[in-house]
Amino acid sequence: MIHLTTTANLGEVRSFFTLGEEVASRVRPTAAEAAARGGAARIPEPSGAVGALGTPGPAPGEEIDLATLGARIRHARQARGLTLADLAQTVDRAPSLLSQIENGRKEPRLALLSAIARALDVTVADLMRAEPPSRRAALEIALAQAQARPLYAGLGLPEVRPSAKLPTEALEALVGLHAEVGRLASVRSATPEEARRANAELRLHMRARHNYFADVEQLASRISAAVGHTGGPLTERGVSAVTAHLGFTLHRVADLPRATRSVTDLRNRRIYLPMAADGGHDPRTILLQTLGHFALSHTEPTGYADFLRQRVEANYFAAALMMPERPAVDFLKQAKAAKALAIDDLRDVFAVSYETAAHRFTNLATEHLGLPVHFMRVGEDGVIYKAYENDDVTFPTDVTGAIEGQIVCRNWASRRVFHSPDRYATHYQYTDMGRGTYWCTTHVERTGSGDFAIDVGVPFAHVKWFQGRETTVRATSTCPDPVCCRRPPADLADRWAEHAWPSARAHSHLLAAIPPGTFPGVDDTEVYEFLDRHGVEA
């Protein structure tokens, strides 16, 4: 997709248009995409001649699809009776380059797009209209988009190229079949579908704001200043000061309900924590996350999506107190200036876990350092437990758009780190992917539930700011192509395909429905009985 306000090639397009249009970088499904999504999606007929003066370009908040742009250029060229060679000679470019542009495989620079528009006697706005130029073009684009999705790529089936010899009826049938396959895959999603969709929507919201929550940062900064925490590790004494500042007292008990990490008595302003941290969680983090709900004025969740949003905000609040924005940003800026950024150093300066430091880095890196990033927490079995990206890395997703629960490519750093000679040493790796090369720094943390790889990565253009950039470890990933790592090598499959019967370790949470209750999985009766037992002291 072409992000008109951010792309290096078309960044000046705003000033080029004289129509006074403001083009931002939000995604709206094109008509071609709608045709491939199923149901009663309708492919609109072309709405006018390509070249009518004053034809509007993309509306505010929209972006232009490369395939649609290429189709409009081809339609306008053919309408004038020009061959690719004719147009190439007029604009002084190679026919092969124009062919790539018309096929949606190459992004034209603004100067070239302007030259093409003049040669075809149309405006740039005409070429950049959101809808395909004809019904046939809409079907061709819809087919290409459907075949590019992971759902189809994972089937290992050949790509059908919509040549001029392919009848329009056959195109309609193929697009309709893709739509039905997508619908069936969505219907057959795992039972926690609501949770997965809510999580995918929340991740998009976080991506739109660079995973940076200014209002939470400001609140945390005020509280840090009030308790005198101006930098360095937040001590137990400091956490107690935050607790008192927010009007609560802390009590450690041995009988906390099993499904809870803390219980708060709002009547008596008491927070109950277990005697010892459970599962390796930092007790400071658990308490600060609990306090975050009240500092942020959260009310009882209205649904699972609201529950997820509140959890993300409370976790963010805790990290912002343990690693305050100003000192953390100052440290990161100094490290970037020295070309020595490292998650390990950020962890050590603030005495937090590697995962907390990695999370906090994603909060601040794009907003304050101008760095696109991605983050993953991956189990030893390759399952993604947490993920975030704003650098266009190709995370595996299901039909709902969810990343969590998917299996990451075995060639990525977050999988290969488990096979390193020293798996607990920081692992650096370059990975060549279809849309570019990414560099990752990965660290394995031990927990009560096993080992997890914490992975932070950036596109190759930004690795110059990081320690570990000199690594020679390199891998190639072509996922979701099944040949990459999903399909066993032929000789291995020949030896064992008919002679193996593994007994799978079933993850029950993958099949379970979302736990009931306002706070999913928590037994209200158990909590109320707990408060009854301890409330007599109030």
Coordinates of C-alpha atoms in Angstrom, one line a residue:
M1 CA 0.0 0.0 0.0
I2 CA 1.2 3.5 -0.7
H3 CA 1.1 5.7 2.4
L4 CA 0.9 9.1 0.7
T5 CA 1.9 11.2 3.6
T6 CA 4.9 9.1 4.6
T7 CA 6.3 7.3 1.6
A8 CA 9.7 8.5 0.5
N9 CA 8.6 8.5 -3.2
L10 CA 5.2 10.2 -2.9
G11 CA 5.8 12.3 0.2
E12 CA 5.3 15.5 -1.7
V13 CA 2.0 14.6 -3.1
R14 CA 0.1 16.7 -0.6
S15 CA 1.6 19.9 -2.0
F16 CA 1.3 18.6 -5.6
F17 CA -2.5 18.4 -5.4
T18 CA -4.3 21.7 -6.1
L19 CA -7.6 20.3 -5.0
G20 CA -6.9 21.1 -1.4
E21 CA -7.1 17.4 -0.4
E22 CA -5.4 16.1 2.8
V23 CA -4.4 12.5 2.5
A24 CA -3.6 10.7 5.7
S25 CA -2.4 7.1 6.4
R26 CA -5.5 5.2 7.4
V27 CA -6.6 2.0 5.6
R28 CA -10.0 1.7 4.0
P29 CA -10.9 -1.5 2.2
T30 CA -10.9 -1.0 -1.6
A31 CA -13.7 -2.3 -3.7
A32 CA -11.4 -5.0 -4.9
E33 CA -10.7 -6.1 -1.4
A34 CA -14.4 -6.1 -0.5
A35 CA -15.0 -8.4 -3.5
A36 CA -12.5 -10.9 -2.1
R37 CA -13.9 -10.9 1.4
G38 CA -17.1 -12.8 0.8
G39 CA -20.8 -12.4 1.6
A40 CA -22.7 -10.1 -0.7
A41 CA -19.7 -7.9 -1.5
R42 CA -20.4 -5.9 -4.7
I43 CA -17.8 -4.9 -7.2
P44 CA -18.9 -1.4 -8.4
E45 CA -19.0 -0.6 -12.1
P46 CA -16.5 2.1 -13.2
S47 CA -17.9 5.4 -12.2
G48 CA -16.7 7.6 -15.1
A49 CA -14.2 8.2 -17.8
V50 CA -10.6 8.0 -16.7
G51 CA -9.4 11.5 -17.5
A52 CA -12.4 13.7 -16.6
L53 CA -10.9 16.8 -15.1
G54 CA -11.6 17.5 -11.4
T55 CA -12.0 13.8 -10.6
P56 CA -11.4 13.5 -6.9
G57 CA -8.4 11.7 -5.6
P58 CA -8.4 9.7 -2.4
A59 CA -10.5 11.1 0.4
P60 CA -8.9 12.2 3.6
G61 CA -7.8 9.3 5.7
E62 CA -7.5 6.9 2.7
E63 CA -4.6 5.4 0.9
I64 CA -4.0 4.1 -2.6
D65 CA -3.5 0.5 -3.5
L66 CA -0.6 -0.2 -5.9
A67 CA -2.6 -2.7 -7.8
T68 CA -5.5 -0.2 -8.3
L69 CA -3.1 2.5 -9.3
G70 CA -1.4 0.2 -11.9
A71 CA -4.8 -0.8 -13.3
R72 CA -5.9 2.8 -13.7
I73 CA -2.6 3.6 -15.6
R74 CA -3.1 0.6 -17.9
H75 CA -6.7 1.5 -18.5
A76 CA -5.8 5.0 -19.4
R77 CA -3.0 3.9 -21.7
Q78 CA -5.1 1.4 -23.5
A79 CA -8.0 4.0 -23.8
R80 CA -5.5 6.2 -25.8
G81 CA -4.4 3.3 -27.9
L82 CA -0.8 3.3 -26.6
T83 CA 1.5 0.4 -26.1
L84 CA 3.9 0.1 -23.2
A85 CA 6.7 0.9 -25.6
D86 CA 4.9 4.1 -26.7
L87 CA 4.4 5.3 -23.2
A88 CA 7.9 4.3 -22.1
Q89 CA 9.3 6.4 -25.0
T90 CA 7.2 9.4 -24.1
V91 CA 8.2 9.4 -20.4
D92 CA 11.8 8.2 -21.1
R93 CA 11.6 5.1 -19.0
A94 CA 12.1 1.4 -19.7
P95 CA 9.0 -0.6 -20.7
S96 CA 9.9 -3.2 -18.0
L97 CA 9.6 -0.5 -15.3
L98 CA 6.2 0.6 -16.5
S99 CA 5.1 -3.0 -16.7
Q100 CA 6.0 -3.5 -13.1
I101 CA 4.1 -0.3 -12.1
E102 CA 1.0 -1.4 -14.1
N103 CA 1.1 -4.8 -12.4
G104 CA 1.2 -3.3 -9.0
R105 CA 4.7 -4.5 -8.2
K106 CA 6.6 -1.2 -8.3
E107 CA 5.8 2.1 -6.6
P108 CA 6.3 5.1 -9.0
R109 CA 8.0 8.2 -7.8
L110 CA 5.9 11.4 -7.9
A111 CA 7.9 12.8 -10.8
L112 CA 7.3 9.7 -12.9
L113 CA 3.6 9.5 -12.0
S114 CA 3.2 13.2 -13.0
A115 CA 4.9 12.4 -16.4
I116 CA 2.7 9.4 -17.0
A117 CA -0.4 11.5 -16.2
R118 CA 0.7 14.2 -18.7
A119 CA 1.4 11.6 -21.4
L120 CA -2.0 10.1 -20.9
D121 CA -3.8 13.5 -20.8
V122 CA -5.2 12.8 -17.3
T123 CA -4.4 14.2 -13.8
V124 CA -2.5 12.5 -11.0
A125 CA -5.7 12.6 -9.0
D126 CA -7.4 10.6 -11.8
L127 CA -4.8 7.9 -11.6
M128 CA -5.0 7.8 -7.8
R129 CA -8.8 7.3 -7.5
A130 CA -9.6 4.6 -5.0
E131 CA -11.9 2.4 -7.3
P132 CA -10.7 0.1 -10.1
P133 CA -11.3 1.5 -13.6
S134 CA -13.5 -1.4 -14.7
R135 CA -15.3 -4.5 -13.4
R136 CA -12.7 -6.7 -15.0
A137 CA -9.9 -4.8 -13.3
A138 CA -11.7 -5.1 -9.9
L139 CA -11.9 -8.8 -10.3
E140 CA -8.2 -9.1 -11.3
I141 CA -7.2 -7.0 -8.3
A142 CA -9.4 -9.0 -5.9
L143 CA -8.0 -12.3 -7.1
A144 CA -4.4 -11.0 -6.7
Q145 CA -5.1 -9.8 -3.2
A146 CA -6.8 -13.0 -2.2
Q147 CA -3.9 -15.1 -3.5
A148 CA -1.4 -12.9 -1.5
R149 CA -3.1 -13.5 1.8
P150 CA -1.5 -16.0 4.3
L151 CA -4.7 -18.2 4.2
Y152 CA -4.1 -19.0 0.5
A153 CA -0.3 -19.0 0.6
G154 CA -0.4 -21.6 3.4
L155 CA -2.3 -24.1 1.1
G156 CA 0.8 -24.4 -1.2
L157 CA -1.4 -24.1 -4.3
P158 CA -0.2 -22.4 -7.5
E159 CA -1.0 -18.8 -8.3
V160 CA -3.5 -18.1 -11.1
R161 CA -2.5 -15.2 -13.2
P162 CA -5.5 -13.4 -14.7
S163 CA -4.3 -13.1 -18.3
A164 CA -6.5 -11.6 -21.0
K165 CA -7.3 -15.2 -22.1
L166 CA -9.0 -16.0 -18.7
P167 CA -12.7 -15.4 -19.1
T168 CA -14.4 -12.9 -16.9
E169 CA -16.8 -15.6 -15.7
A170 CA -13.8 -17.7 -14.5
L171 CA -12.5 -14.7 -12.6
E172 CA -15.8 -14.2 -10.9
A173 CA -15.9 -17.9 -9.9
L174 CA -12.3 -17.7 -8.5
V175 CA -13.0 -14.6 -6.5
G176 CA -16.2 -16.0 -5.2
L177 CA -14.4 -19.3 -4.1
H178 CA -11.8 -17.3 -2.3
A179 CA -14.5 -15.3 -0.5
E180 CA -16.2 -18.6 0.6
V181 CA -12.9 -20.1 1.8
G182 CA -12.3 -17.0 3.9
R183 CA -15.8 -17.1 5.3
L184 CA -15.4 -20.8 6.3
A185 CA -12.0 -20.3 7.8
S186 CA -13.5 -17.5 9.9
V187 CA -16.5 -19.6 11.0
R188 CA -14.1 -22.4 12.0
S189 CA -11.9 -20.2 14.2
A190 CA -11.1 -21.4 17.7
T191 CA -13.7 -20.9 20.3
P192 CA -12.0 -17.8 21.9
E193 CA -12.7 -15.9 18.7
E194 CA -14.1 -12.9 20.5
A195 CA -10.9 -12.6 22.5
R196 CA -8.7 -13.0 19.4
R197 CA -10.6 -10.4 17.4
A198 CA -10.5 -8.0 20.3
N199 CA -6.8 -8.5 20.8
A200 CA -6.2 -7.9 17.0
E201 CA -8.2 -4.7 17.1
L202 CA -6.4 -3.5 20.2
R203 CA -3.0 -4.2 18.6
L204 CA -4.1 -2.0 15.6
H205 CA -5.0 0.7 18.0
M206 CA -1.6 0.5 19.7
R207 CA 0.1 0.5 16.3
A208 CA -1.7 3.7 15.2
R209 CA -0.3 5.5 18.2
H210 CA 3.2 3.9 18.0
N211 CA 2.4 2.0 21.2
Y212 CA 2.8 5.3 23.1
F213 CA 0.1 6.5 25.5
A214 CA 0.8 10.2 26.2
D215 CA -2.0 10.5 28.9
V216 CA -0.6 7.5 30.8
E217 CA 2.9 8.8 30.6
Q218 CA 1.8 12.2 32.0
L219 CA 0.0 10.6 34.9
A220 CA 2.9 8.3 35.7
S221 CA 5.3 11.3 35.5
R222 CA 3.2 13.3 38.0
I223 CA 3.1 10.4 40.4
S224 CA 6.9 9.7 40.0
A225 CA 7.6 13.4 40.8
A226 CA 5.3 13.3 43.8
V227 CA 7.2 10.4 45.4
G228 CA 10.6 11.7 44.4
H229 CA 11.5 9.0 41.8
T230 CA 13.6 10.9 39.3
G231 CA 15.5 8.0 37.7
G232 CA 17.2 4.6 38.3
P233 CA 15.5 1.6 39.8
L234 CA 12.2 2.0 41.6
T235 CA 12.9 0.5 45.1
E236 CA 10.4 -1.4 47.3
R237 CA 10.4 1.8 49.4
G238 CA 9.4 3.8 46.3
V239 CA 6.6 1.3 45.5
S240 CA 5.3 1.7 49.0
A241 CA 5.4 5.5 48.5
V242 CA 3.3 5.2 45.3
T243 CA 0.8 2.9 47.1
A244 CA 0.4 5.5 50.0
H245 CA 0.2 8.4 47.5
L246 CA -2.8 6.7 45.9
G247 CA -4.4 6.1 49.2
F248 CA -4.0 2.4 49.6
T249 CA -2.3 0.1 52.1
L250 CA -0.5 -3.2 51.2
H251 CA -1.2 -6.5 52.9
R252 CA 0.5 -9.9 52.1
V253 CA -1.6 -13.0 52.7
A254 CA -1.2 -16.8 52.2
D255 CA -4.8 -17.5 51.1
L256 CA -5.2 -15.3 48.0
P257 CA -7.9 -16.8 45.6
R258 CA -6.1 -19.1 43.1
A259 CA -7.3 -17.2 39.9
T260 CA -6.1 -13.8 41.1
R261 CA -2.7 -12.1 41.4
S262 CA -4.1 -9.4 43.8
V263 CA -7.4 -8.5 45.4
T264 CA -8.4 -5.0 46.3
D265 CA -10.8 -4.1 49.1
L266 CA -12.1 -0.7 47.8
R267 CA -14.1 -0.1 51.0
N268 CA -11.0 -0.1 53.2
R269 CA -8.5 0.8 50.5
R270 CA -6.5 -2.3 51.0
I271 CA -4.5 -4.3 48.3
Y272 CA -3.9 -7.9 49.1
L273 CA -0.9 -9.7 47.5
P274 CA 0.5 -13.3 47.9
M275 CA 3.3 -13.9 50.4
A276 CA 5.6 -14.6 47.5
A277 CA 5.6 -13.7 43.8
D278 CA 3.9 -16.4 41.7
G279 CA 5.5 -17.7 38.5
G280 CA 8.5 -15.4 38.5
H281 CA 6.5 -12.1 38.3
D282 CA 8.2 -9.1 39.8
P283 CA 6.1 -8.2 42.9
R284 CA 6.6 -4.5 42.2
T285 CA 5.0 -5.0 38.8
I286 CA 2.0 -6.8 40.1
L287 CA 1.3 -4.1 42.7
L288 CA 1.8 -1.2 40.3
Q289 CA -0.5 -2.8 37.7
T290 CA -3.2 -3.1 40.3
L291 CA -2.7 0.5 41.3
G292 CA -2.8 1.5 37.7
H293 CA -6.5 0.5 37.4
F294 CA -7.4 3.0 40.2
A295 CA -5.0 5.7 39.1
L296 CA -6.5 5.5 35.6
S297 CA -10.1 5.6 37.0
H298 CA -11.0 2.2 35.4
T299 CA -14.6 0.9 36.0
E300 CA -15.7 -2.7 35.8
P301 CA -15.0 -4.0 32.2
T302 CA -18.1 -3.9 29.9
G303 CA -16.7 -6.8 27.9
Y304 CA -13.6 -8.7 26.9
A305 CA -12.3 -5.9 24.7
D306 CA -12.7 -3.5 27.5
F307 CA -10.9 -5.9 29.8
L308 CA -8.0 -6.2 27.4
R309 CA -7.8 -2.4 27.0
Q310 CA -7.7 -1.9 30.8
R311 CA -5.0 -4.6 31.2
V312 CA -2.8 -2.9 28.5
E313 CA -3.2 0.5 30.1
A314 CA -2.5 -0.8 33.6
N315 CA 0.6 -2.7 32.4
Y316 CA 1.8 0.5 30.6
F317 CA 1.3 2.5 33.8
A318 CA 3.4 0.1 35.8
A319 CA 6.2 0.2 33.3
A320 CA 6.1 4.0 33.1
L321 CA 6.5 4.2 36.9
M322 CA 9.4 1.6 37.0
M323 CA 11.1 3.3 34.0
P324 CA 10.0 7.0 34.0
E325 CA 9.7 8.6 30.6
R326 CA 12.2 11.4 30.9
P327 CA 15.2 9.5 32.4
A328 CA 14.5 6.5 30.1
V329 CA 14.3 8.7 27.0
D330 CA 17.4 10.6 28.0
F331 CA 19.3 7.3 28.4
L332 CA 18.1 5.9 25.1
K333 CA 18.9 9.1 23.2
Q334 CA 22.4 9.1 24.6
A335 CA 22.8 5.5 23.6
K336 CA 21.5 6.1 20.1
A337 CA 23.9 9.1 19.7
A338 CA 26.7 6.7 20.6
K339 CA 25.2 4.0 18.3
A340 CA 25.0 1.7 21.3
L341 CA 21.3 1.0 21.9
A342 CA 20.8 -2.3 23.8
I343 CA 17.8 -3.7 25.6
D344 CA 20.3 -5.3 28.1
D345 CA 21.6 -1.9 29.2
L346 CA 18.0 -0.5 29.6
R347 CA 17.2 -3.5 31.7
D348 CA 20.3 -3.1 33.9
V349 CA 19.9 0.7 34.4
F350 CA 16.3 0.4 35.8
A351 CA 16.7 -3.1 37.4
V352 CA 13.8 -4.7 35.6
S353 CA 13.3 -7.9 33.6
Y354 CA 14.4 -8.1 30.0
E355 CA 10.8 -8.4 28.9
T356 CA 9.8 -5.3 30.8
A357 CA 12.7 -3.4 29.3
A358 CA 11.8 -4.7 25.8
H359 CA 8.2 -3.6 26.3
R360 CA 9.2 -0.2 27.5
F361 CA 11.6 0.2 24.5
T362 CA 8.6 -0.3 22.1
N363 CA 6.7 2.4 24.0
L364 CA 9.4 5.0 23.5
A365 CA 11.5 4.0 20.4
T366 CA 9.1 5.2 17.7
E367 CA 7.8 8.3 19.5
H368 CA 11.1 9.6 20.8
L369 CA 13.8 8.0 18.6
G370 CA 12.0 7.7 15.3
L371 CA 12.6 3.9 15.2
P372 CA 10.1 1.4 13.8
V373 CA 10.2 -1.8 15.9
H374 CA 8.6 -5.1 16.5
F375 CA 8.4 -7.2 19.7
M376 CA 7.6 -10.9 20.4
R377 CA 7.4 -13.2 23.4
V378 CA 7.7 -16.7 22.0
G379 CA 7.6 -20.1 23.7
E380 CA 10.1 -22.9 23.1
D381 CA 7.5 -24.6 20.9
G382 CA 7.4 -21.6 18.6
V383 CA 4.0 -20.3 19.8
I384 CA 3.7 -16.5 19.9
Y385 CA 2.3 -15.3 23.3
K386 CA 2.7 -11.6 22.8
A387 CA 3.5 -9.5 19.7
Y388 CA 3.5 -5.9 18.5
E389 CA 4.9 -4.3 15.3
N390 CA 4.9 -1.0 13.5
D391 CA 7.8 -1.9 11.1
D392 CA 5.7 -4.1 8.7
V393 CA 7.5 -7.3 9.7
T394 CA 5.4 -10.3 8.4
F395 CA 4.0 -11.8 11.5
P396 CA 1.9 -15.0 11.0
T397 CA -1.8 -14.3 11.5
D398 CA -5.0 -16.2 11.5
V399 CA -8.2 -15.2 9.6
T400 CA -9.2 -12.9 12.5
G401 CA -6.0 -11.0 12.2
A402 CA -4.7 -12.4 15.5
I403 CA -1.0 -13.1 16.0
E404 CA -1.1 -14.7 19.4
G405 CA -1.2 -18.5 19.3
Q406 CA 0.4 -18.6 15.8
I407 CA 3.7 -20.5 15.2
V408 CA 6.6 -18.3 14.3
C409 CA 8.9 -19.2 11.4
R410 CA 11.7 -21.6 12.7
N411 CA 14.3 -19.4 10.9
W412 CA 13.5 -16.3 12.9
A413 CA 15.7 -15.3 15.7
S414 CA 13.0 -16.0 18.3
R415 CA 13.2 -19.7 17.4
R416 CA 16.9 -20.1 16.5
V417 CA 17.9 -18.6 19.9
F418 CA 16.8 -21.9 21.5
H419 CA 19.4 -23.8 19.5
S420 CA 22.3 -21.4 20.3
P421 CA 25.3 -22.9 22.1
D422 CA 24.4 -20.6 25.0
R423 CA 20.7 -20.0 24.8
Y424 CA 20.8 -17.5 27.8
A425 CA 23.3 -15.2 26.1
T426 CA 21.8 -12.3 24.0
H427 CA 21.4 -13.5 20.4
Y428 CA 21.7 -11.2 17.4
Q429 CA 20.6 -12.1 14.0
Y430 CA 19.8 -10.7 10.5
T431 CA 16.8 -12.4 8.8
D432 CA 16.1 -11.9 5.1
M433 CA 12.4 -11.8 4.4
G434 CA 10.2 -11.1 1.4
R435 CA 9.8 -7.4 2.2
G436 CA 13.3 -6.7 3.4
T437 CA 15.9 -7.6 6.0
Y438 CA 15.3 -7.3 9.7
W439 CA 17.8 -7.4 12.6
C440 CA 16.8 -8.8 16.0
T441 CA 18.2 -8.9 19.5
T442 CA 16.8 -11.9 21.4
H443 CA 17.1 -13.0 25.0
V444 CA 15.7 -16.1 26.7
E445 CA 14.1 -15.7 30.1
R446 CA 13.3 -18.6 32.4
T447 CA 9.9 -18.7 34.1
G448 CA 7.8 -21.1 36.1
S449 CA 6.1 -22.0 32.8
G450 CA 9.3 -22.6 30.9
D451 CA 11.7 -20.7 28.7
F452 CA 10.5 -17.8 26.6
A453 CA 12.3 -15.8 23.9
I454 CA 12.0 -12.0 24.2
D455 CA 12.6 -10.6 20.8
V456 CA 13.0 -6.9 19.6
G457 CA 13.7 -6.2 16.0
V458 CA 14.1 -3.3 13.5
P459 CA 14.4 -3.0 9.7
F460 CA 18.0 -3.1 8.3
A461 CA 18.1 0.6 7.8
H462 CA 17.9 1.2 11.5
V463 CA 20.4 -1.4 12.8
K464 CA 23.2 1.2 12.8
W465 CA 22.0 2.5 16.1
F466 CA 22.3 -0.8 18.0
Q467 CA 24.9 -2.9 19.7
G468 CA 25.2 -6.3 18.1
R469 CA 24.9 -5.0 14.5
E470 CA 28.2 -6.6 13.7
T471 CA 26.8 -10.1 14.0
T472 CA 27.4 -12.5 11.1
V473 CA 24.4 -14.7 12.1
R474 CA 22.0 -14.6 9.2
A475 CA 18.9 -16.6 8.1
T476 CA 16.3 -16.5 5.3
S477 CA 12.6 -16.8 5.8
T478 CA 10.0 -17.1 3.0
C479 CA 7.0 -17.9 5.3
P480 CA 4.0 -18.3 4.8
D481 CA 5.4 -20.4 1.9
P482 CA 5.1 -23.9 3.3
V483 CA 8.4 -24.8 1.7
C484 CA 10.2 -22.4 4.1
C485 CA 9.8 -24.4 7.3
R486 CA 6.2 -25.9 7.5
R487 CA 6.9 -28.8 5.2
P488 CA 9.5 -31.4 6.1
P489 CA 12.4 -32.0 3.7
A490 CA 11.4 -34.6 1.0
D491 CA 13.9 -37.2 2.0
L492 CA 12.9 -37.0 5.7
A493 CA 9.2 -37.2 4.8
D494 CA 9.9 -40.2 2.6
R495 CA 11.5 -42.1 5.4
W496 CA 8.9 -41.3 8.1
A497 CA 5.6 -40.0 6.7
E498 CA 4.0 -43.4 6.9
H499 CA 5.7 -44.5 10.1
A500 CA 5.2 -41.7 12.6
W501 CA 2.3 -41.2 15.1
P502 CA 3.1 -38.4 17.6
S503 CA 0.9 -37.9 20.7
A504 CA 0.3 -34.1 20.8
R505 CA 0.6 -32.1 24.0
A506 CA -2.8 -30.4 23.7
H507 CA -3.0 -26.8 24.9
S508 CA -6.4 -26.8 26.6
H509 CA -6.6 -23.0 26.5
L510 CA -6.7 -23.1 22.7
L511 CA -10.0 -24.9 22.8
A512 CA -11.6 -23.3 25.9
A513 CA -14.2 -20.7 25.7
I514 CA -13.5 -17.3 27.3
P515 CA -13.9 -17.7 31.0
P516 CA -17.1 -16.2 32.3
G517 CA -17.4 -13.3 34.7
T518 CA -16.7 -9.5 34.7
F519 CA -13.1 -10.4 35.3
P520 CA -12.6 -13.5 33.1
G521 CA -11.8 -16.7 35.0
V522 CA -12.3 -15.1 38.5
D523 CA -14.8 -16.8 40.9
D524 CA -16.7 -13.9 42.5
T525 CA -17.8 -16.0 45.4
E526 CA -14.2 -17.0 46.2
V527 CA -13.1 -13.4 46.1
Y528 CA -16.0 -12.2 48.3
E529 CA -15.4 -14.9 50.9
F530 CA -11.7 -13.9 51.0
L531 CA -12.6 -10.3 51.7
D532 CA -15.1 -11.4 54.4
R533 CA -12.3 -13.3 56.1
H534 CA -10.0 -10.3 56.1
G535 CA -12.5 -7.6 56.4
V536 CA -13.1 -8.1 60.1
E537 CA -9.8 -6.4 60.7
A538 CA -11.0 -3.2 59.1

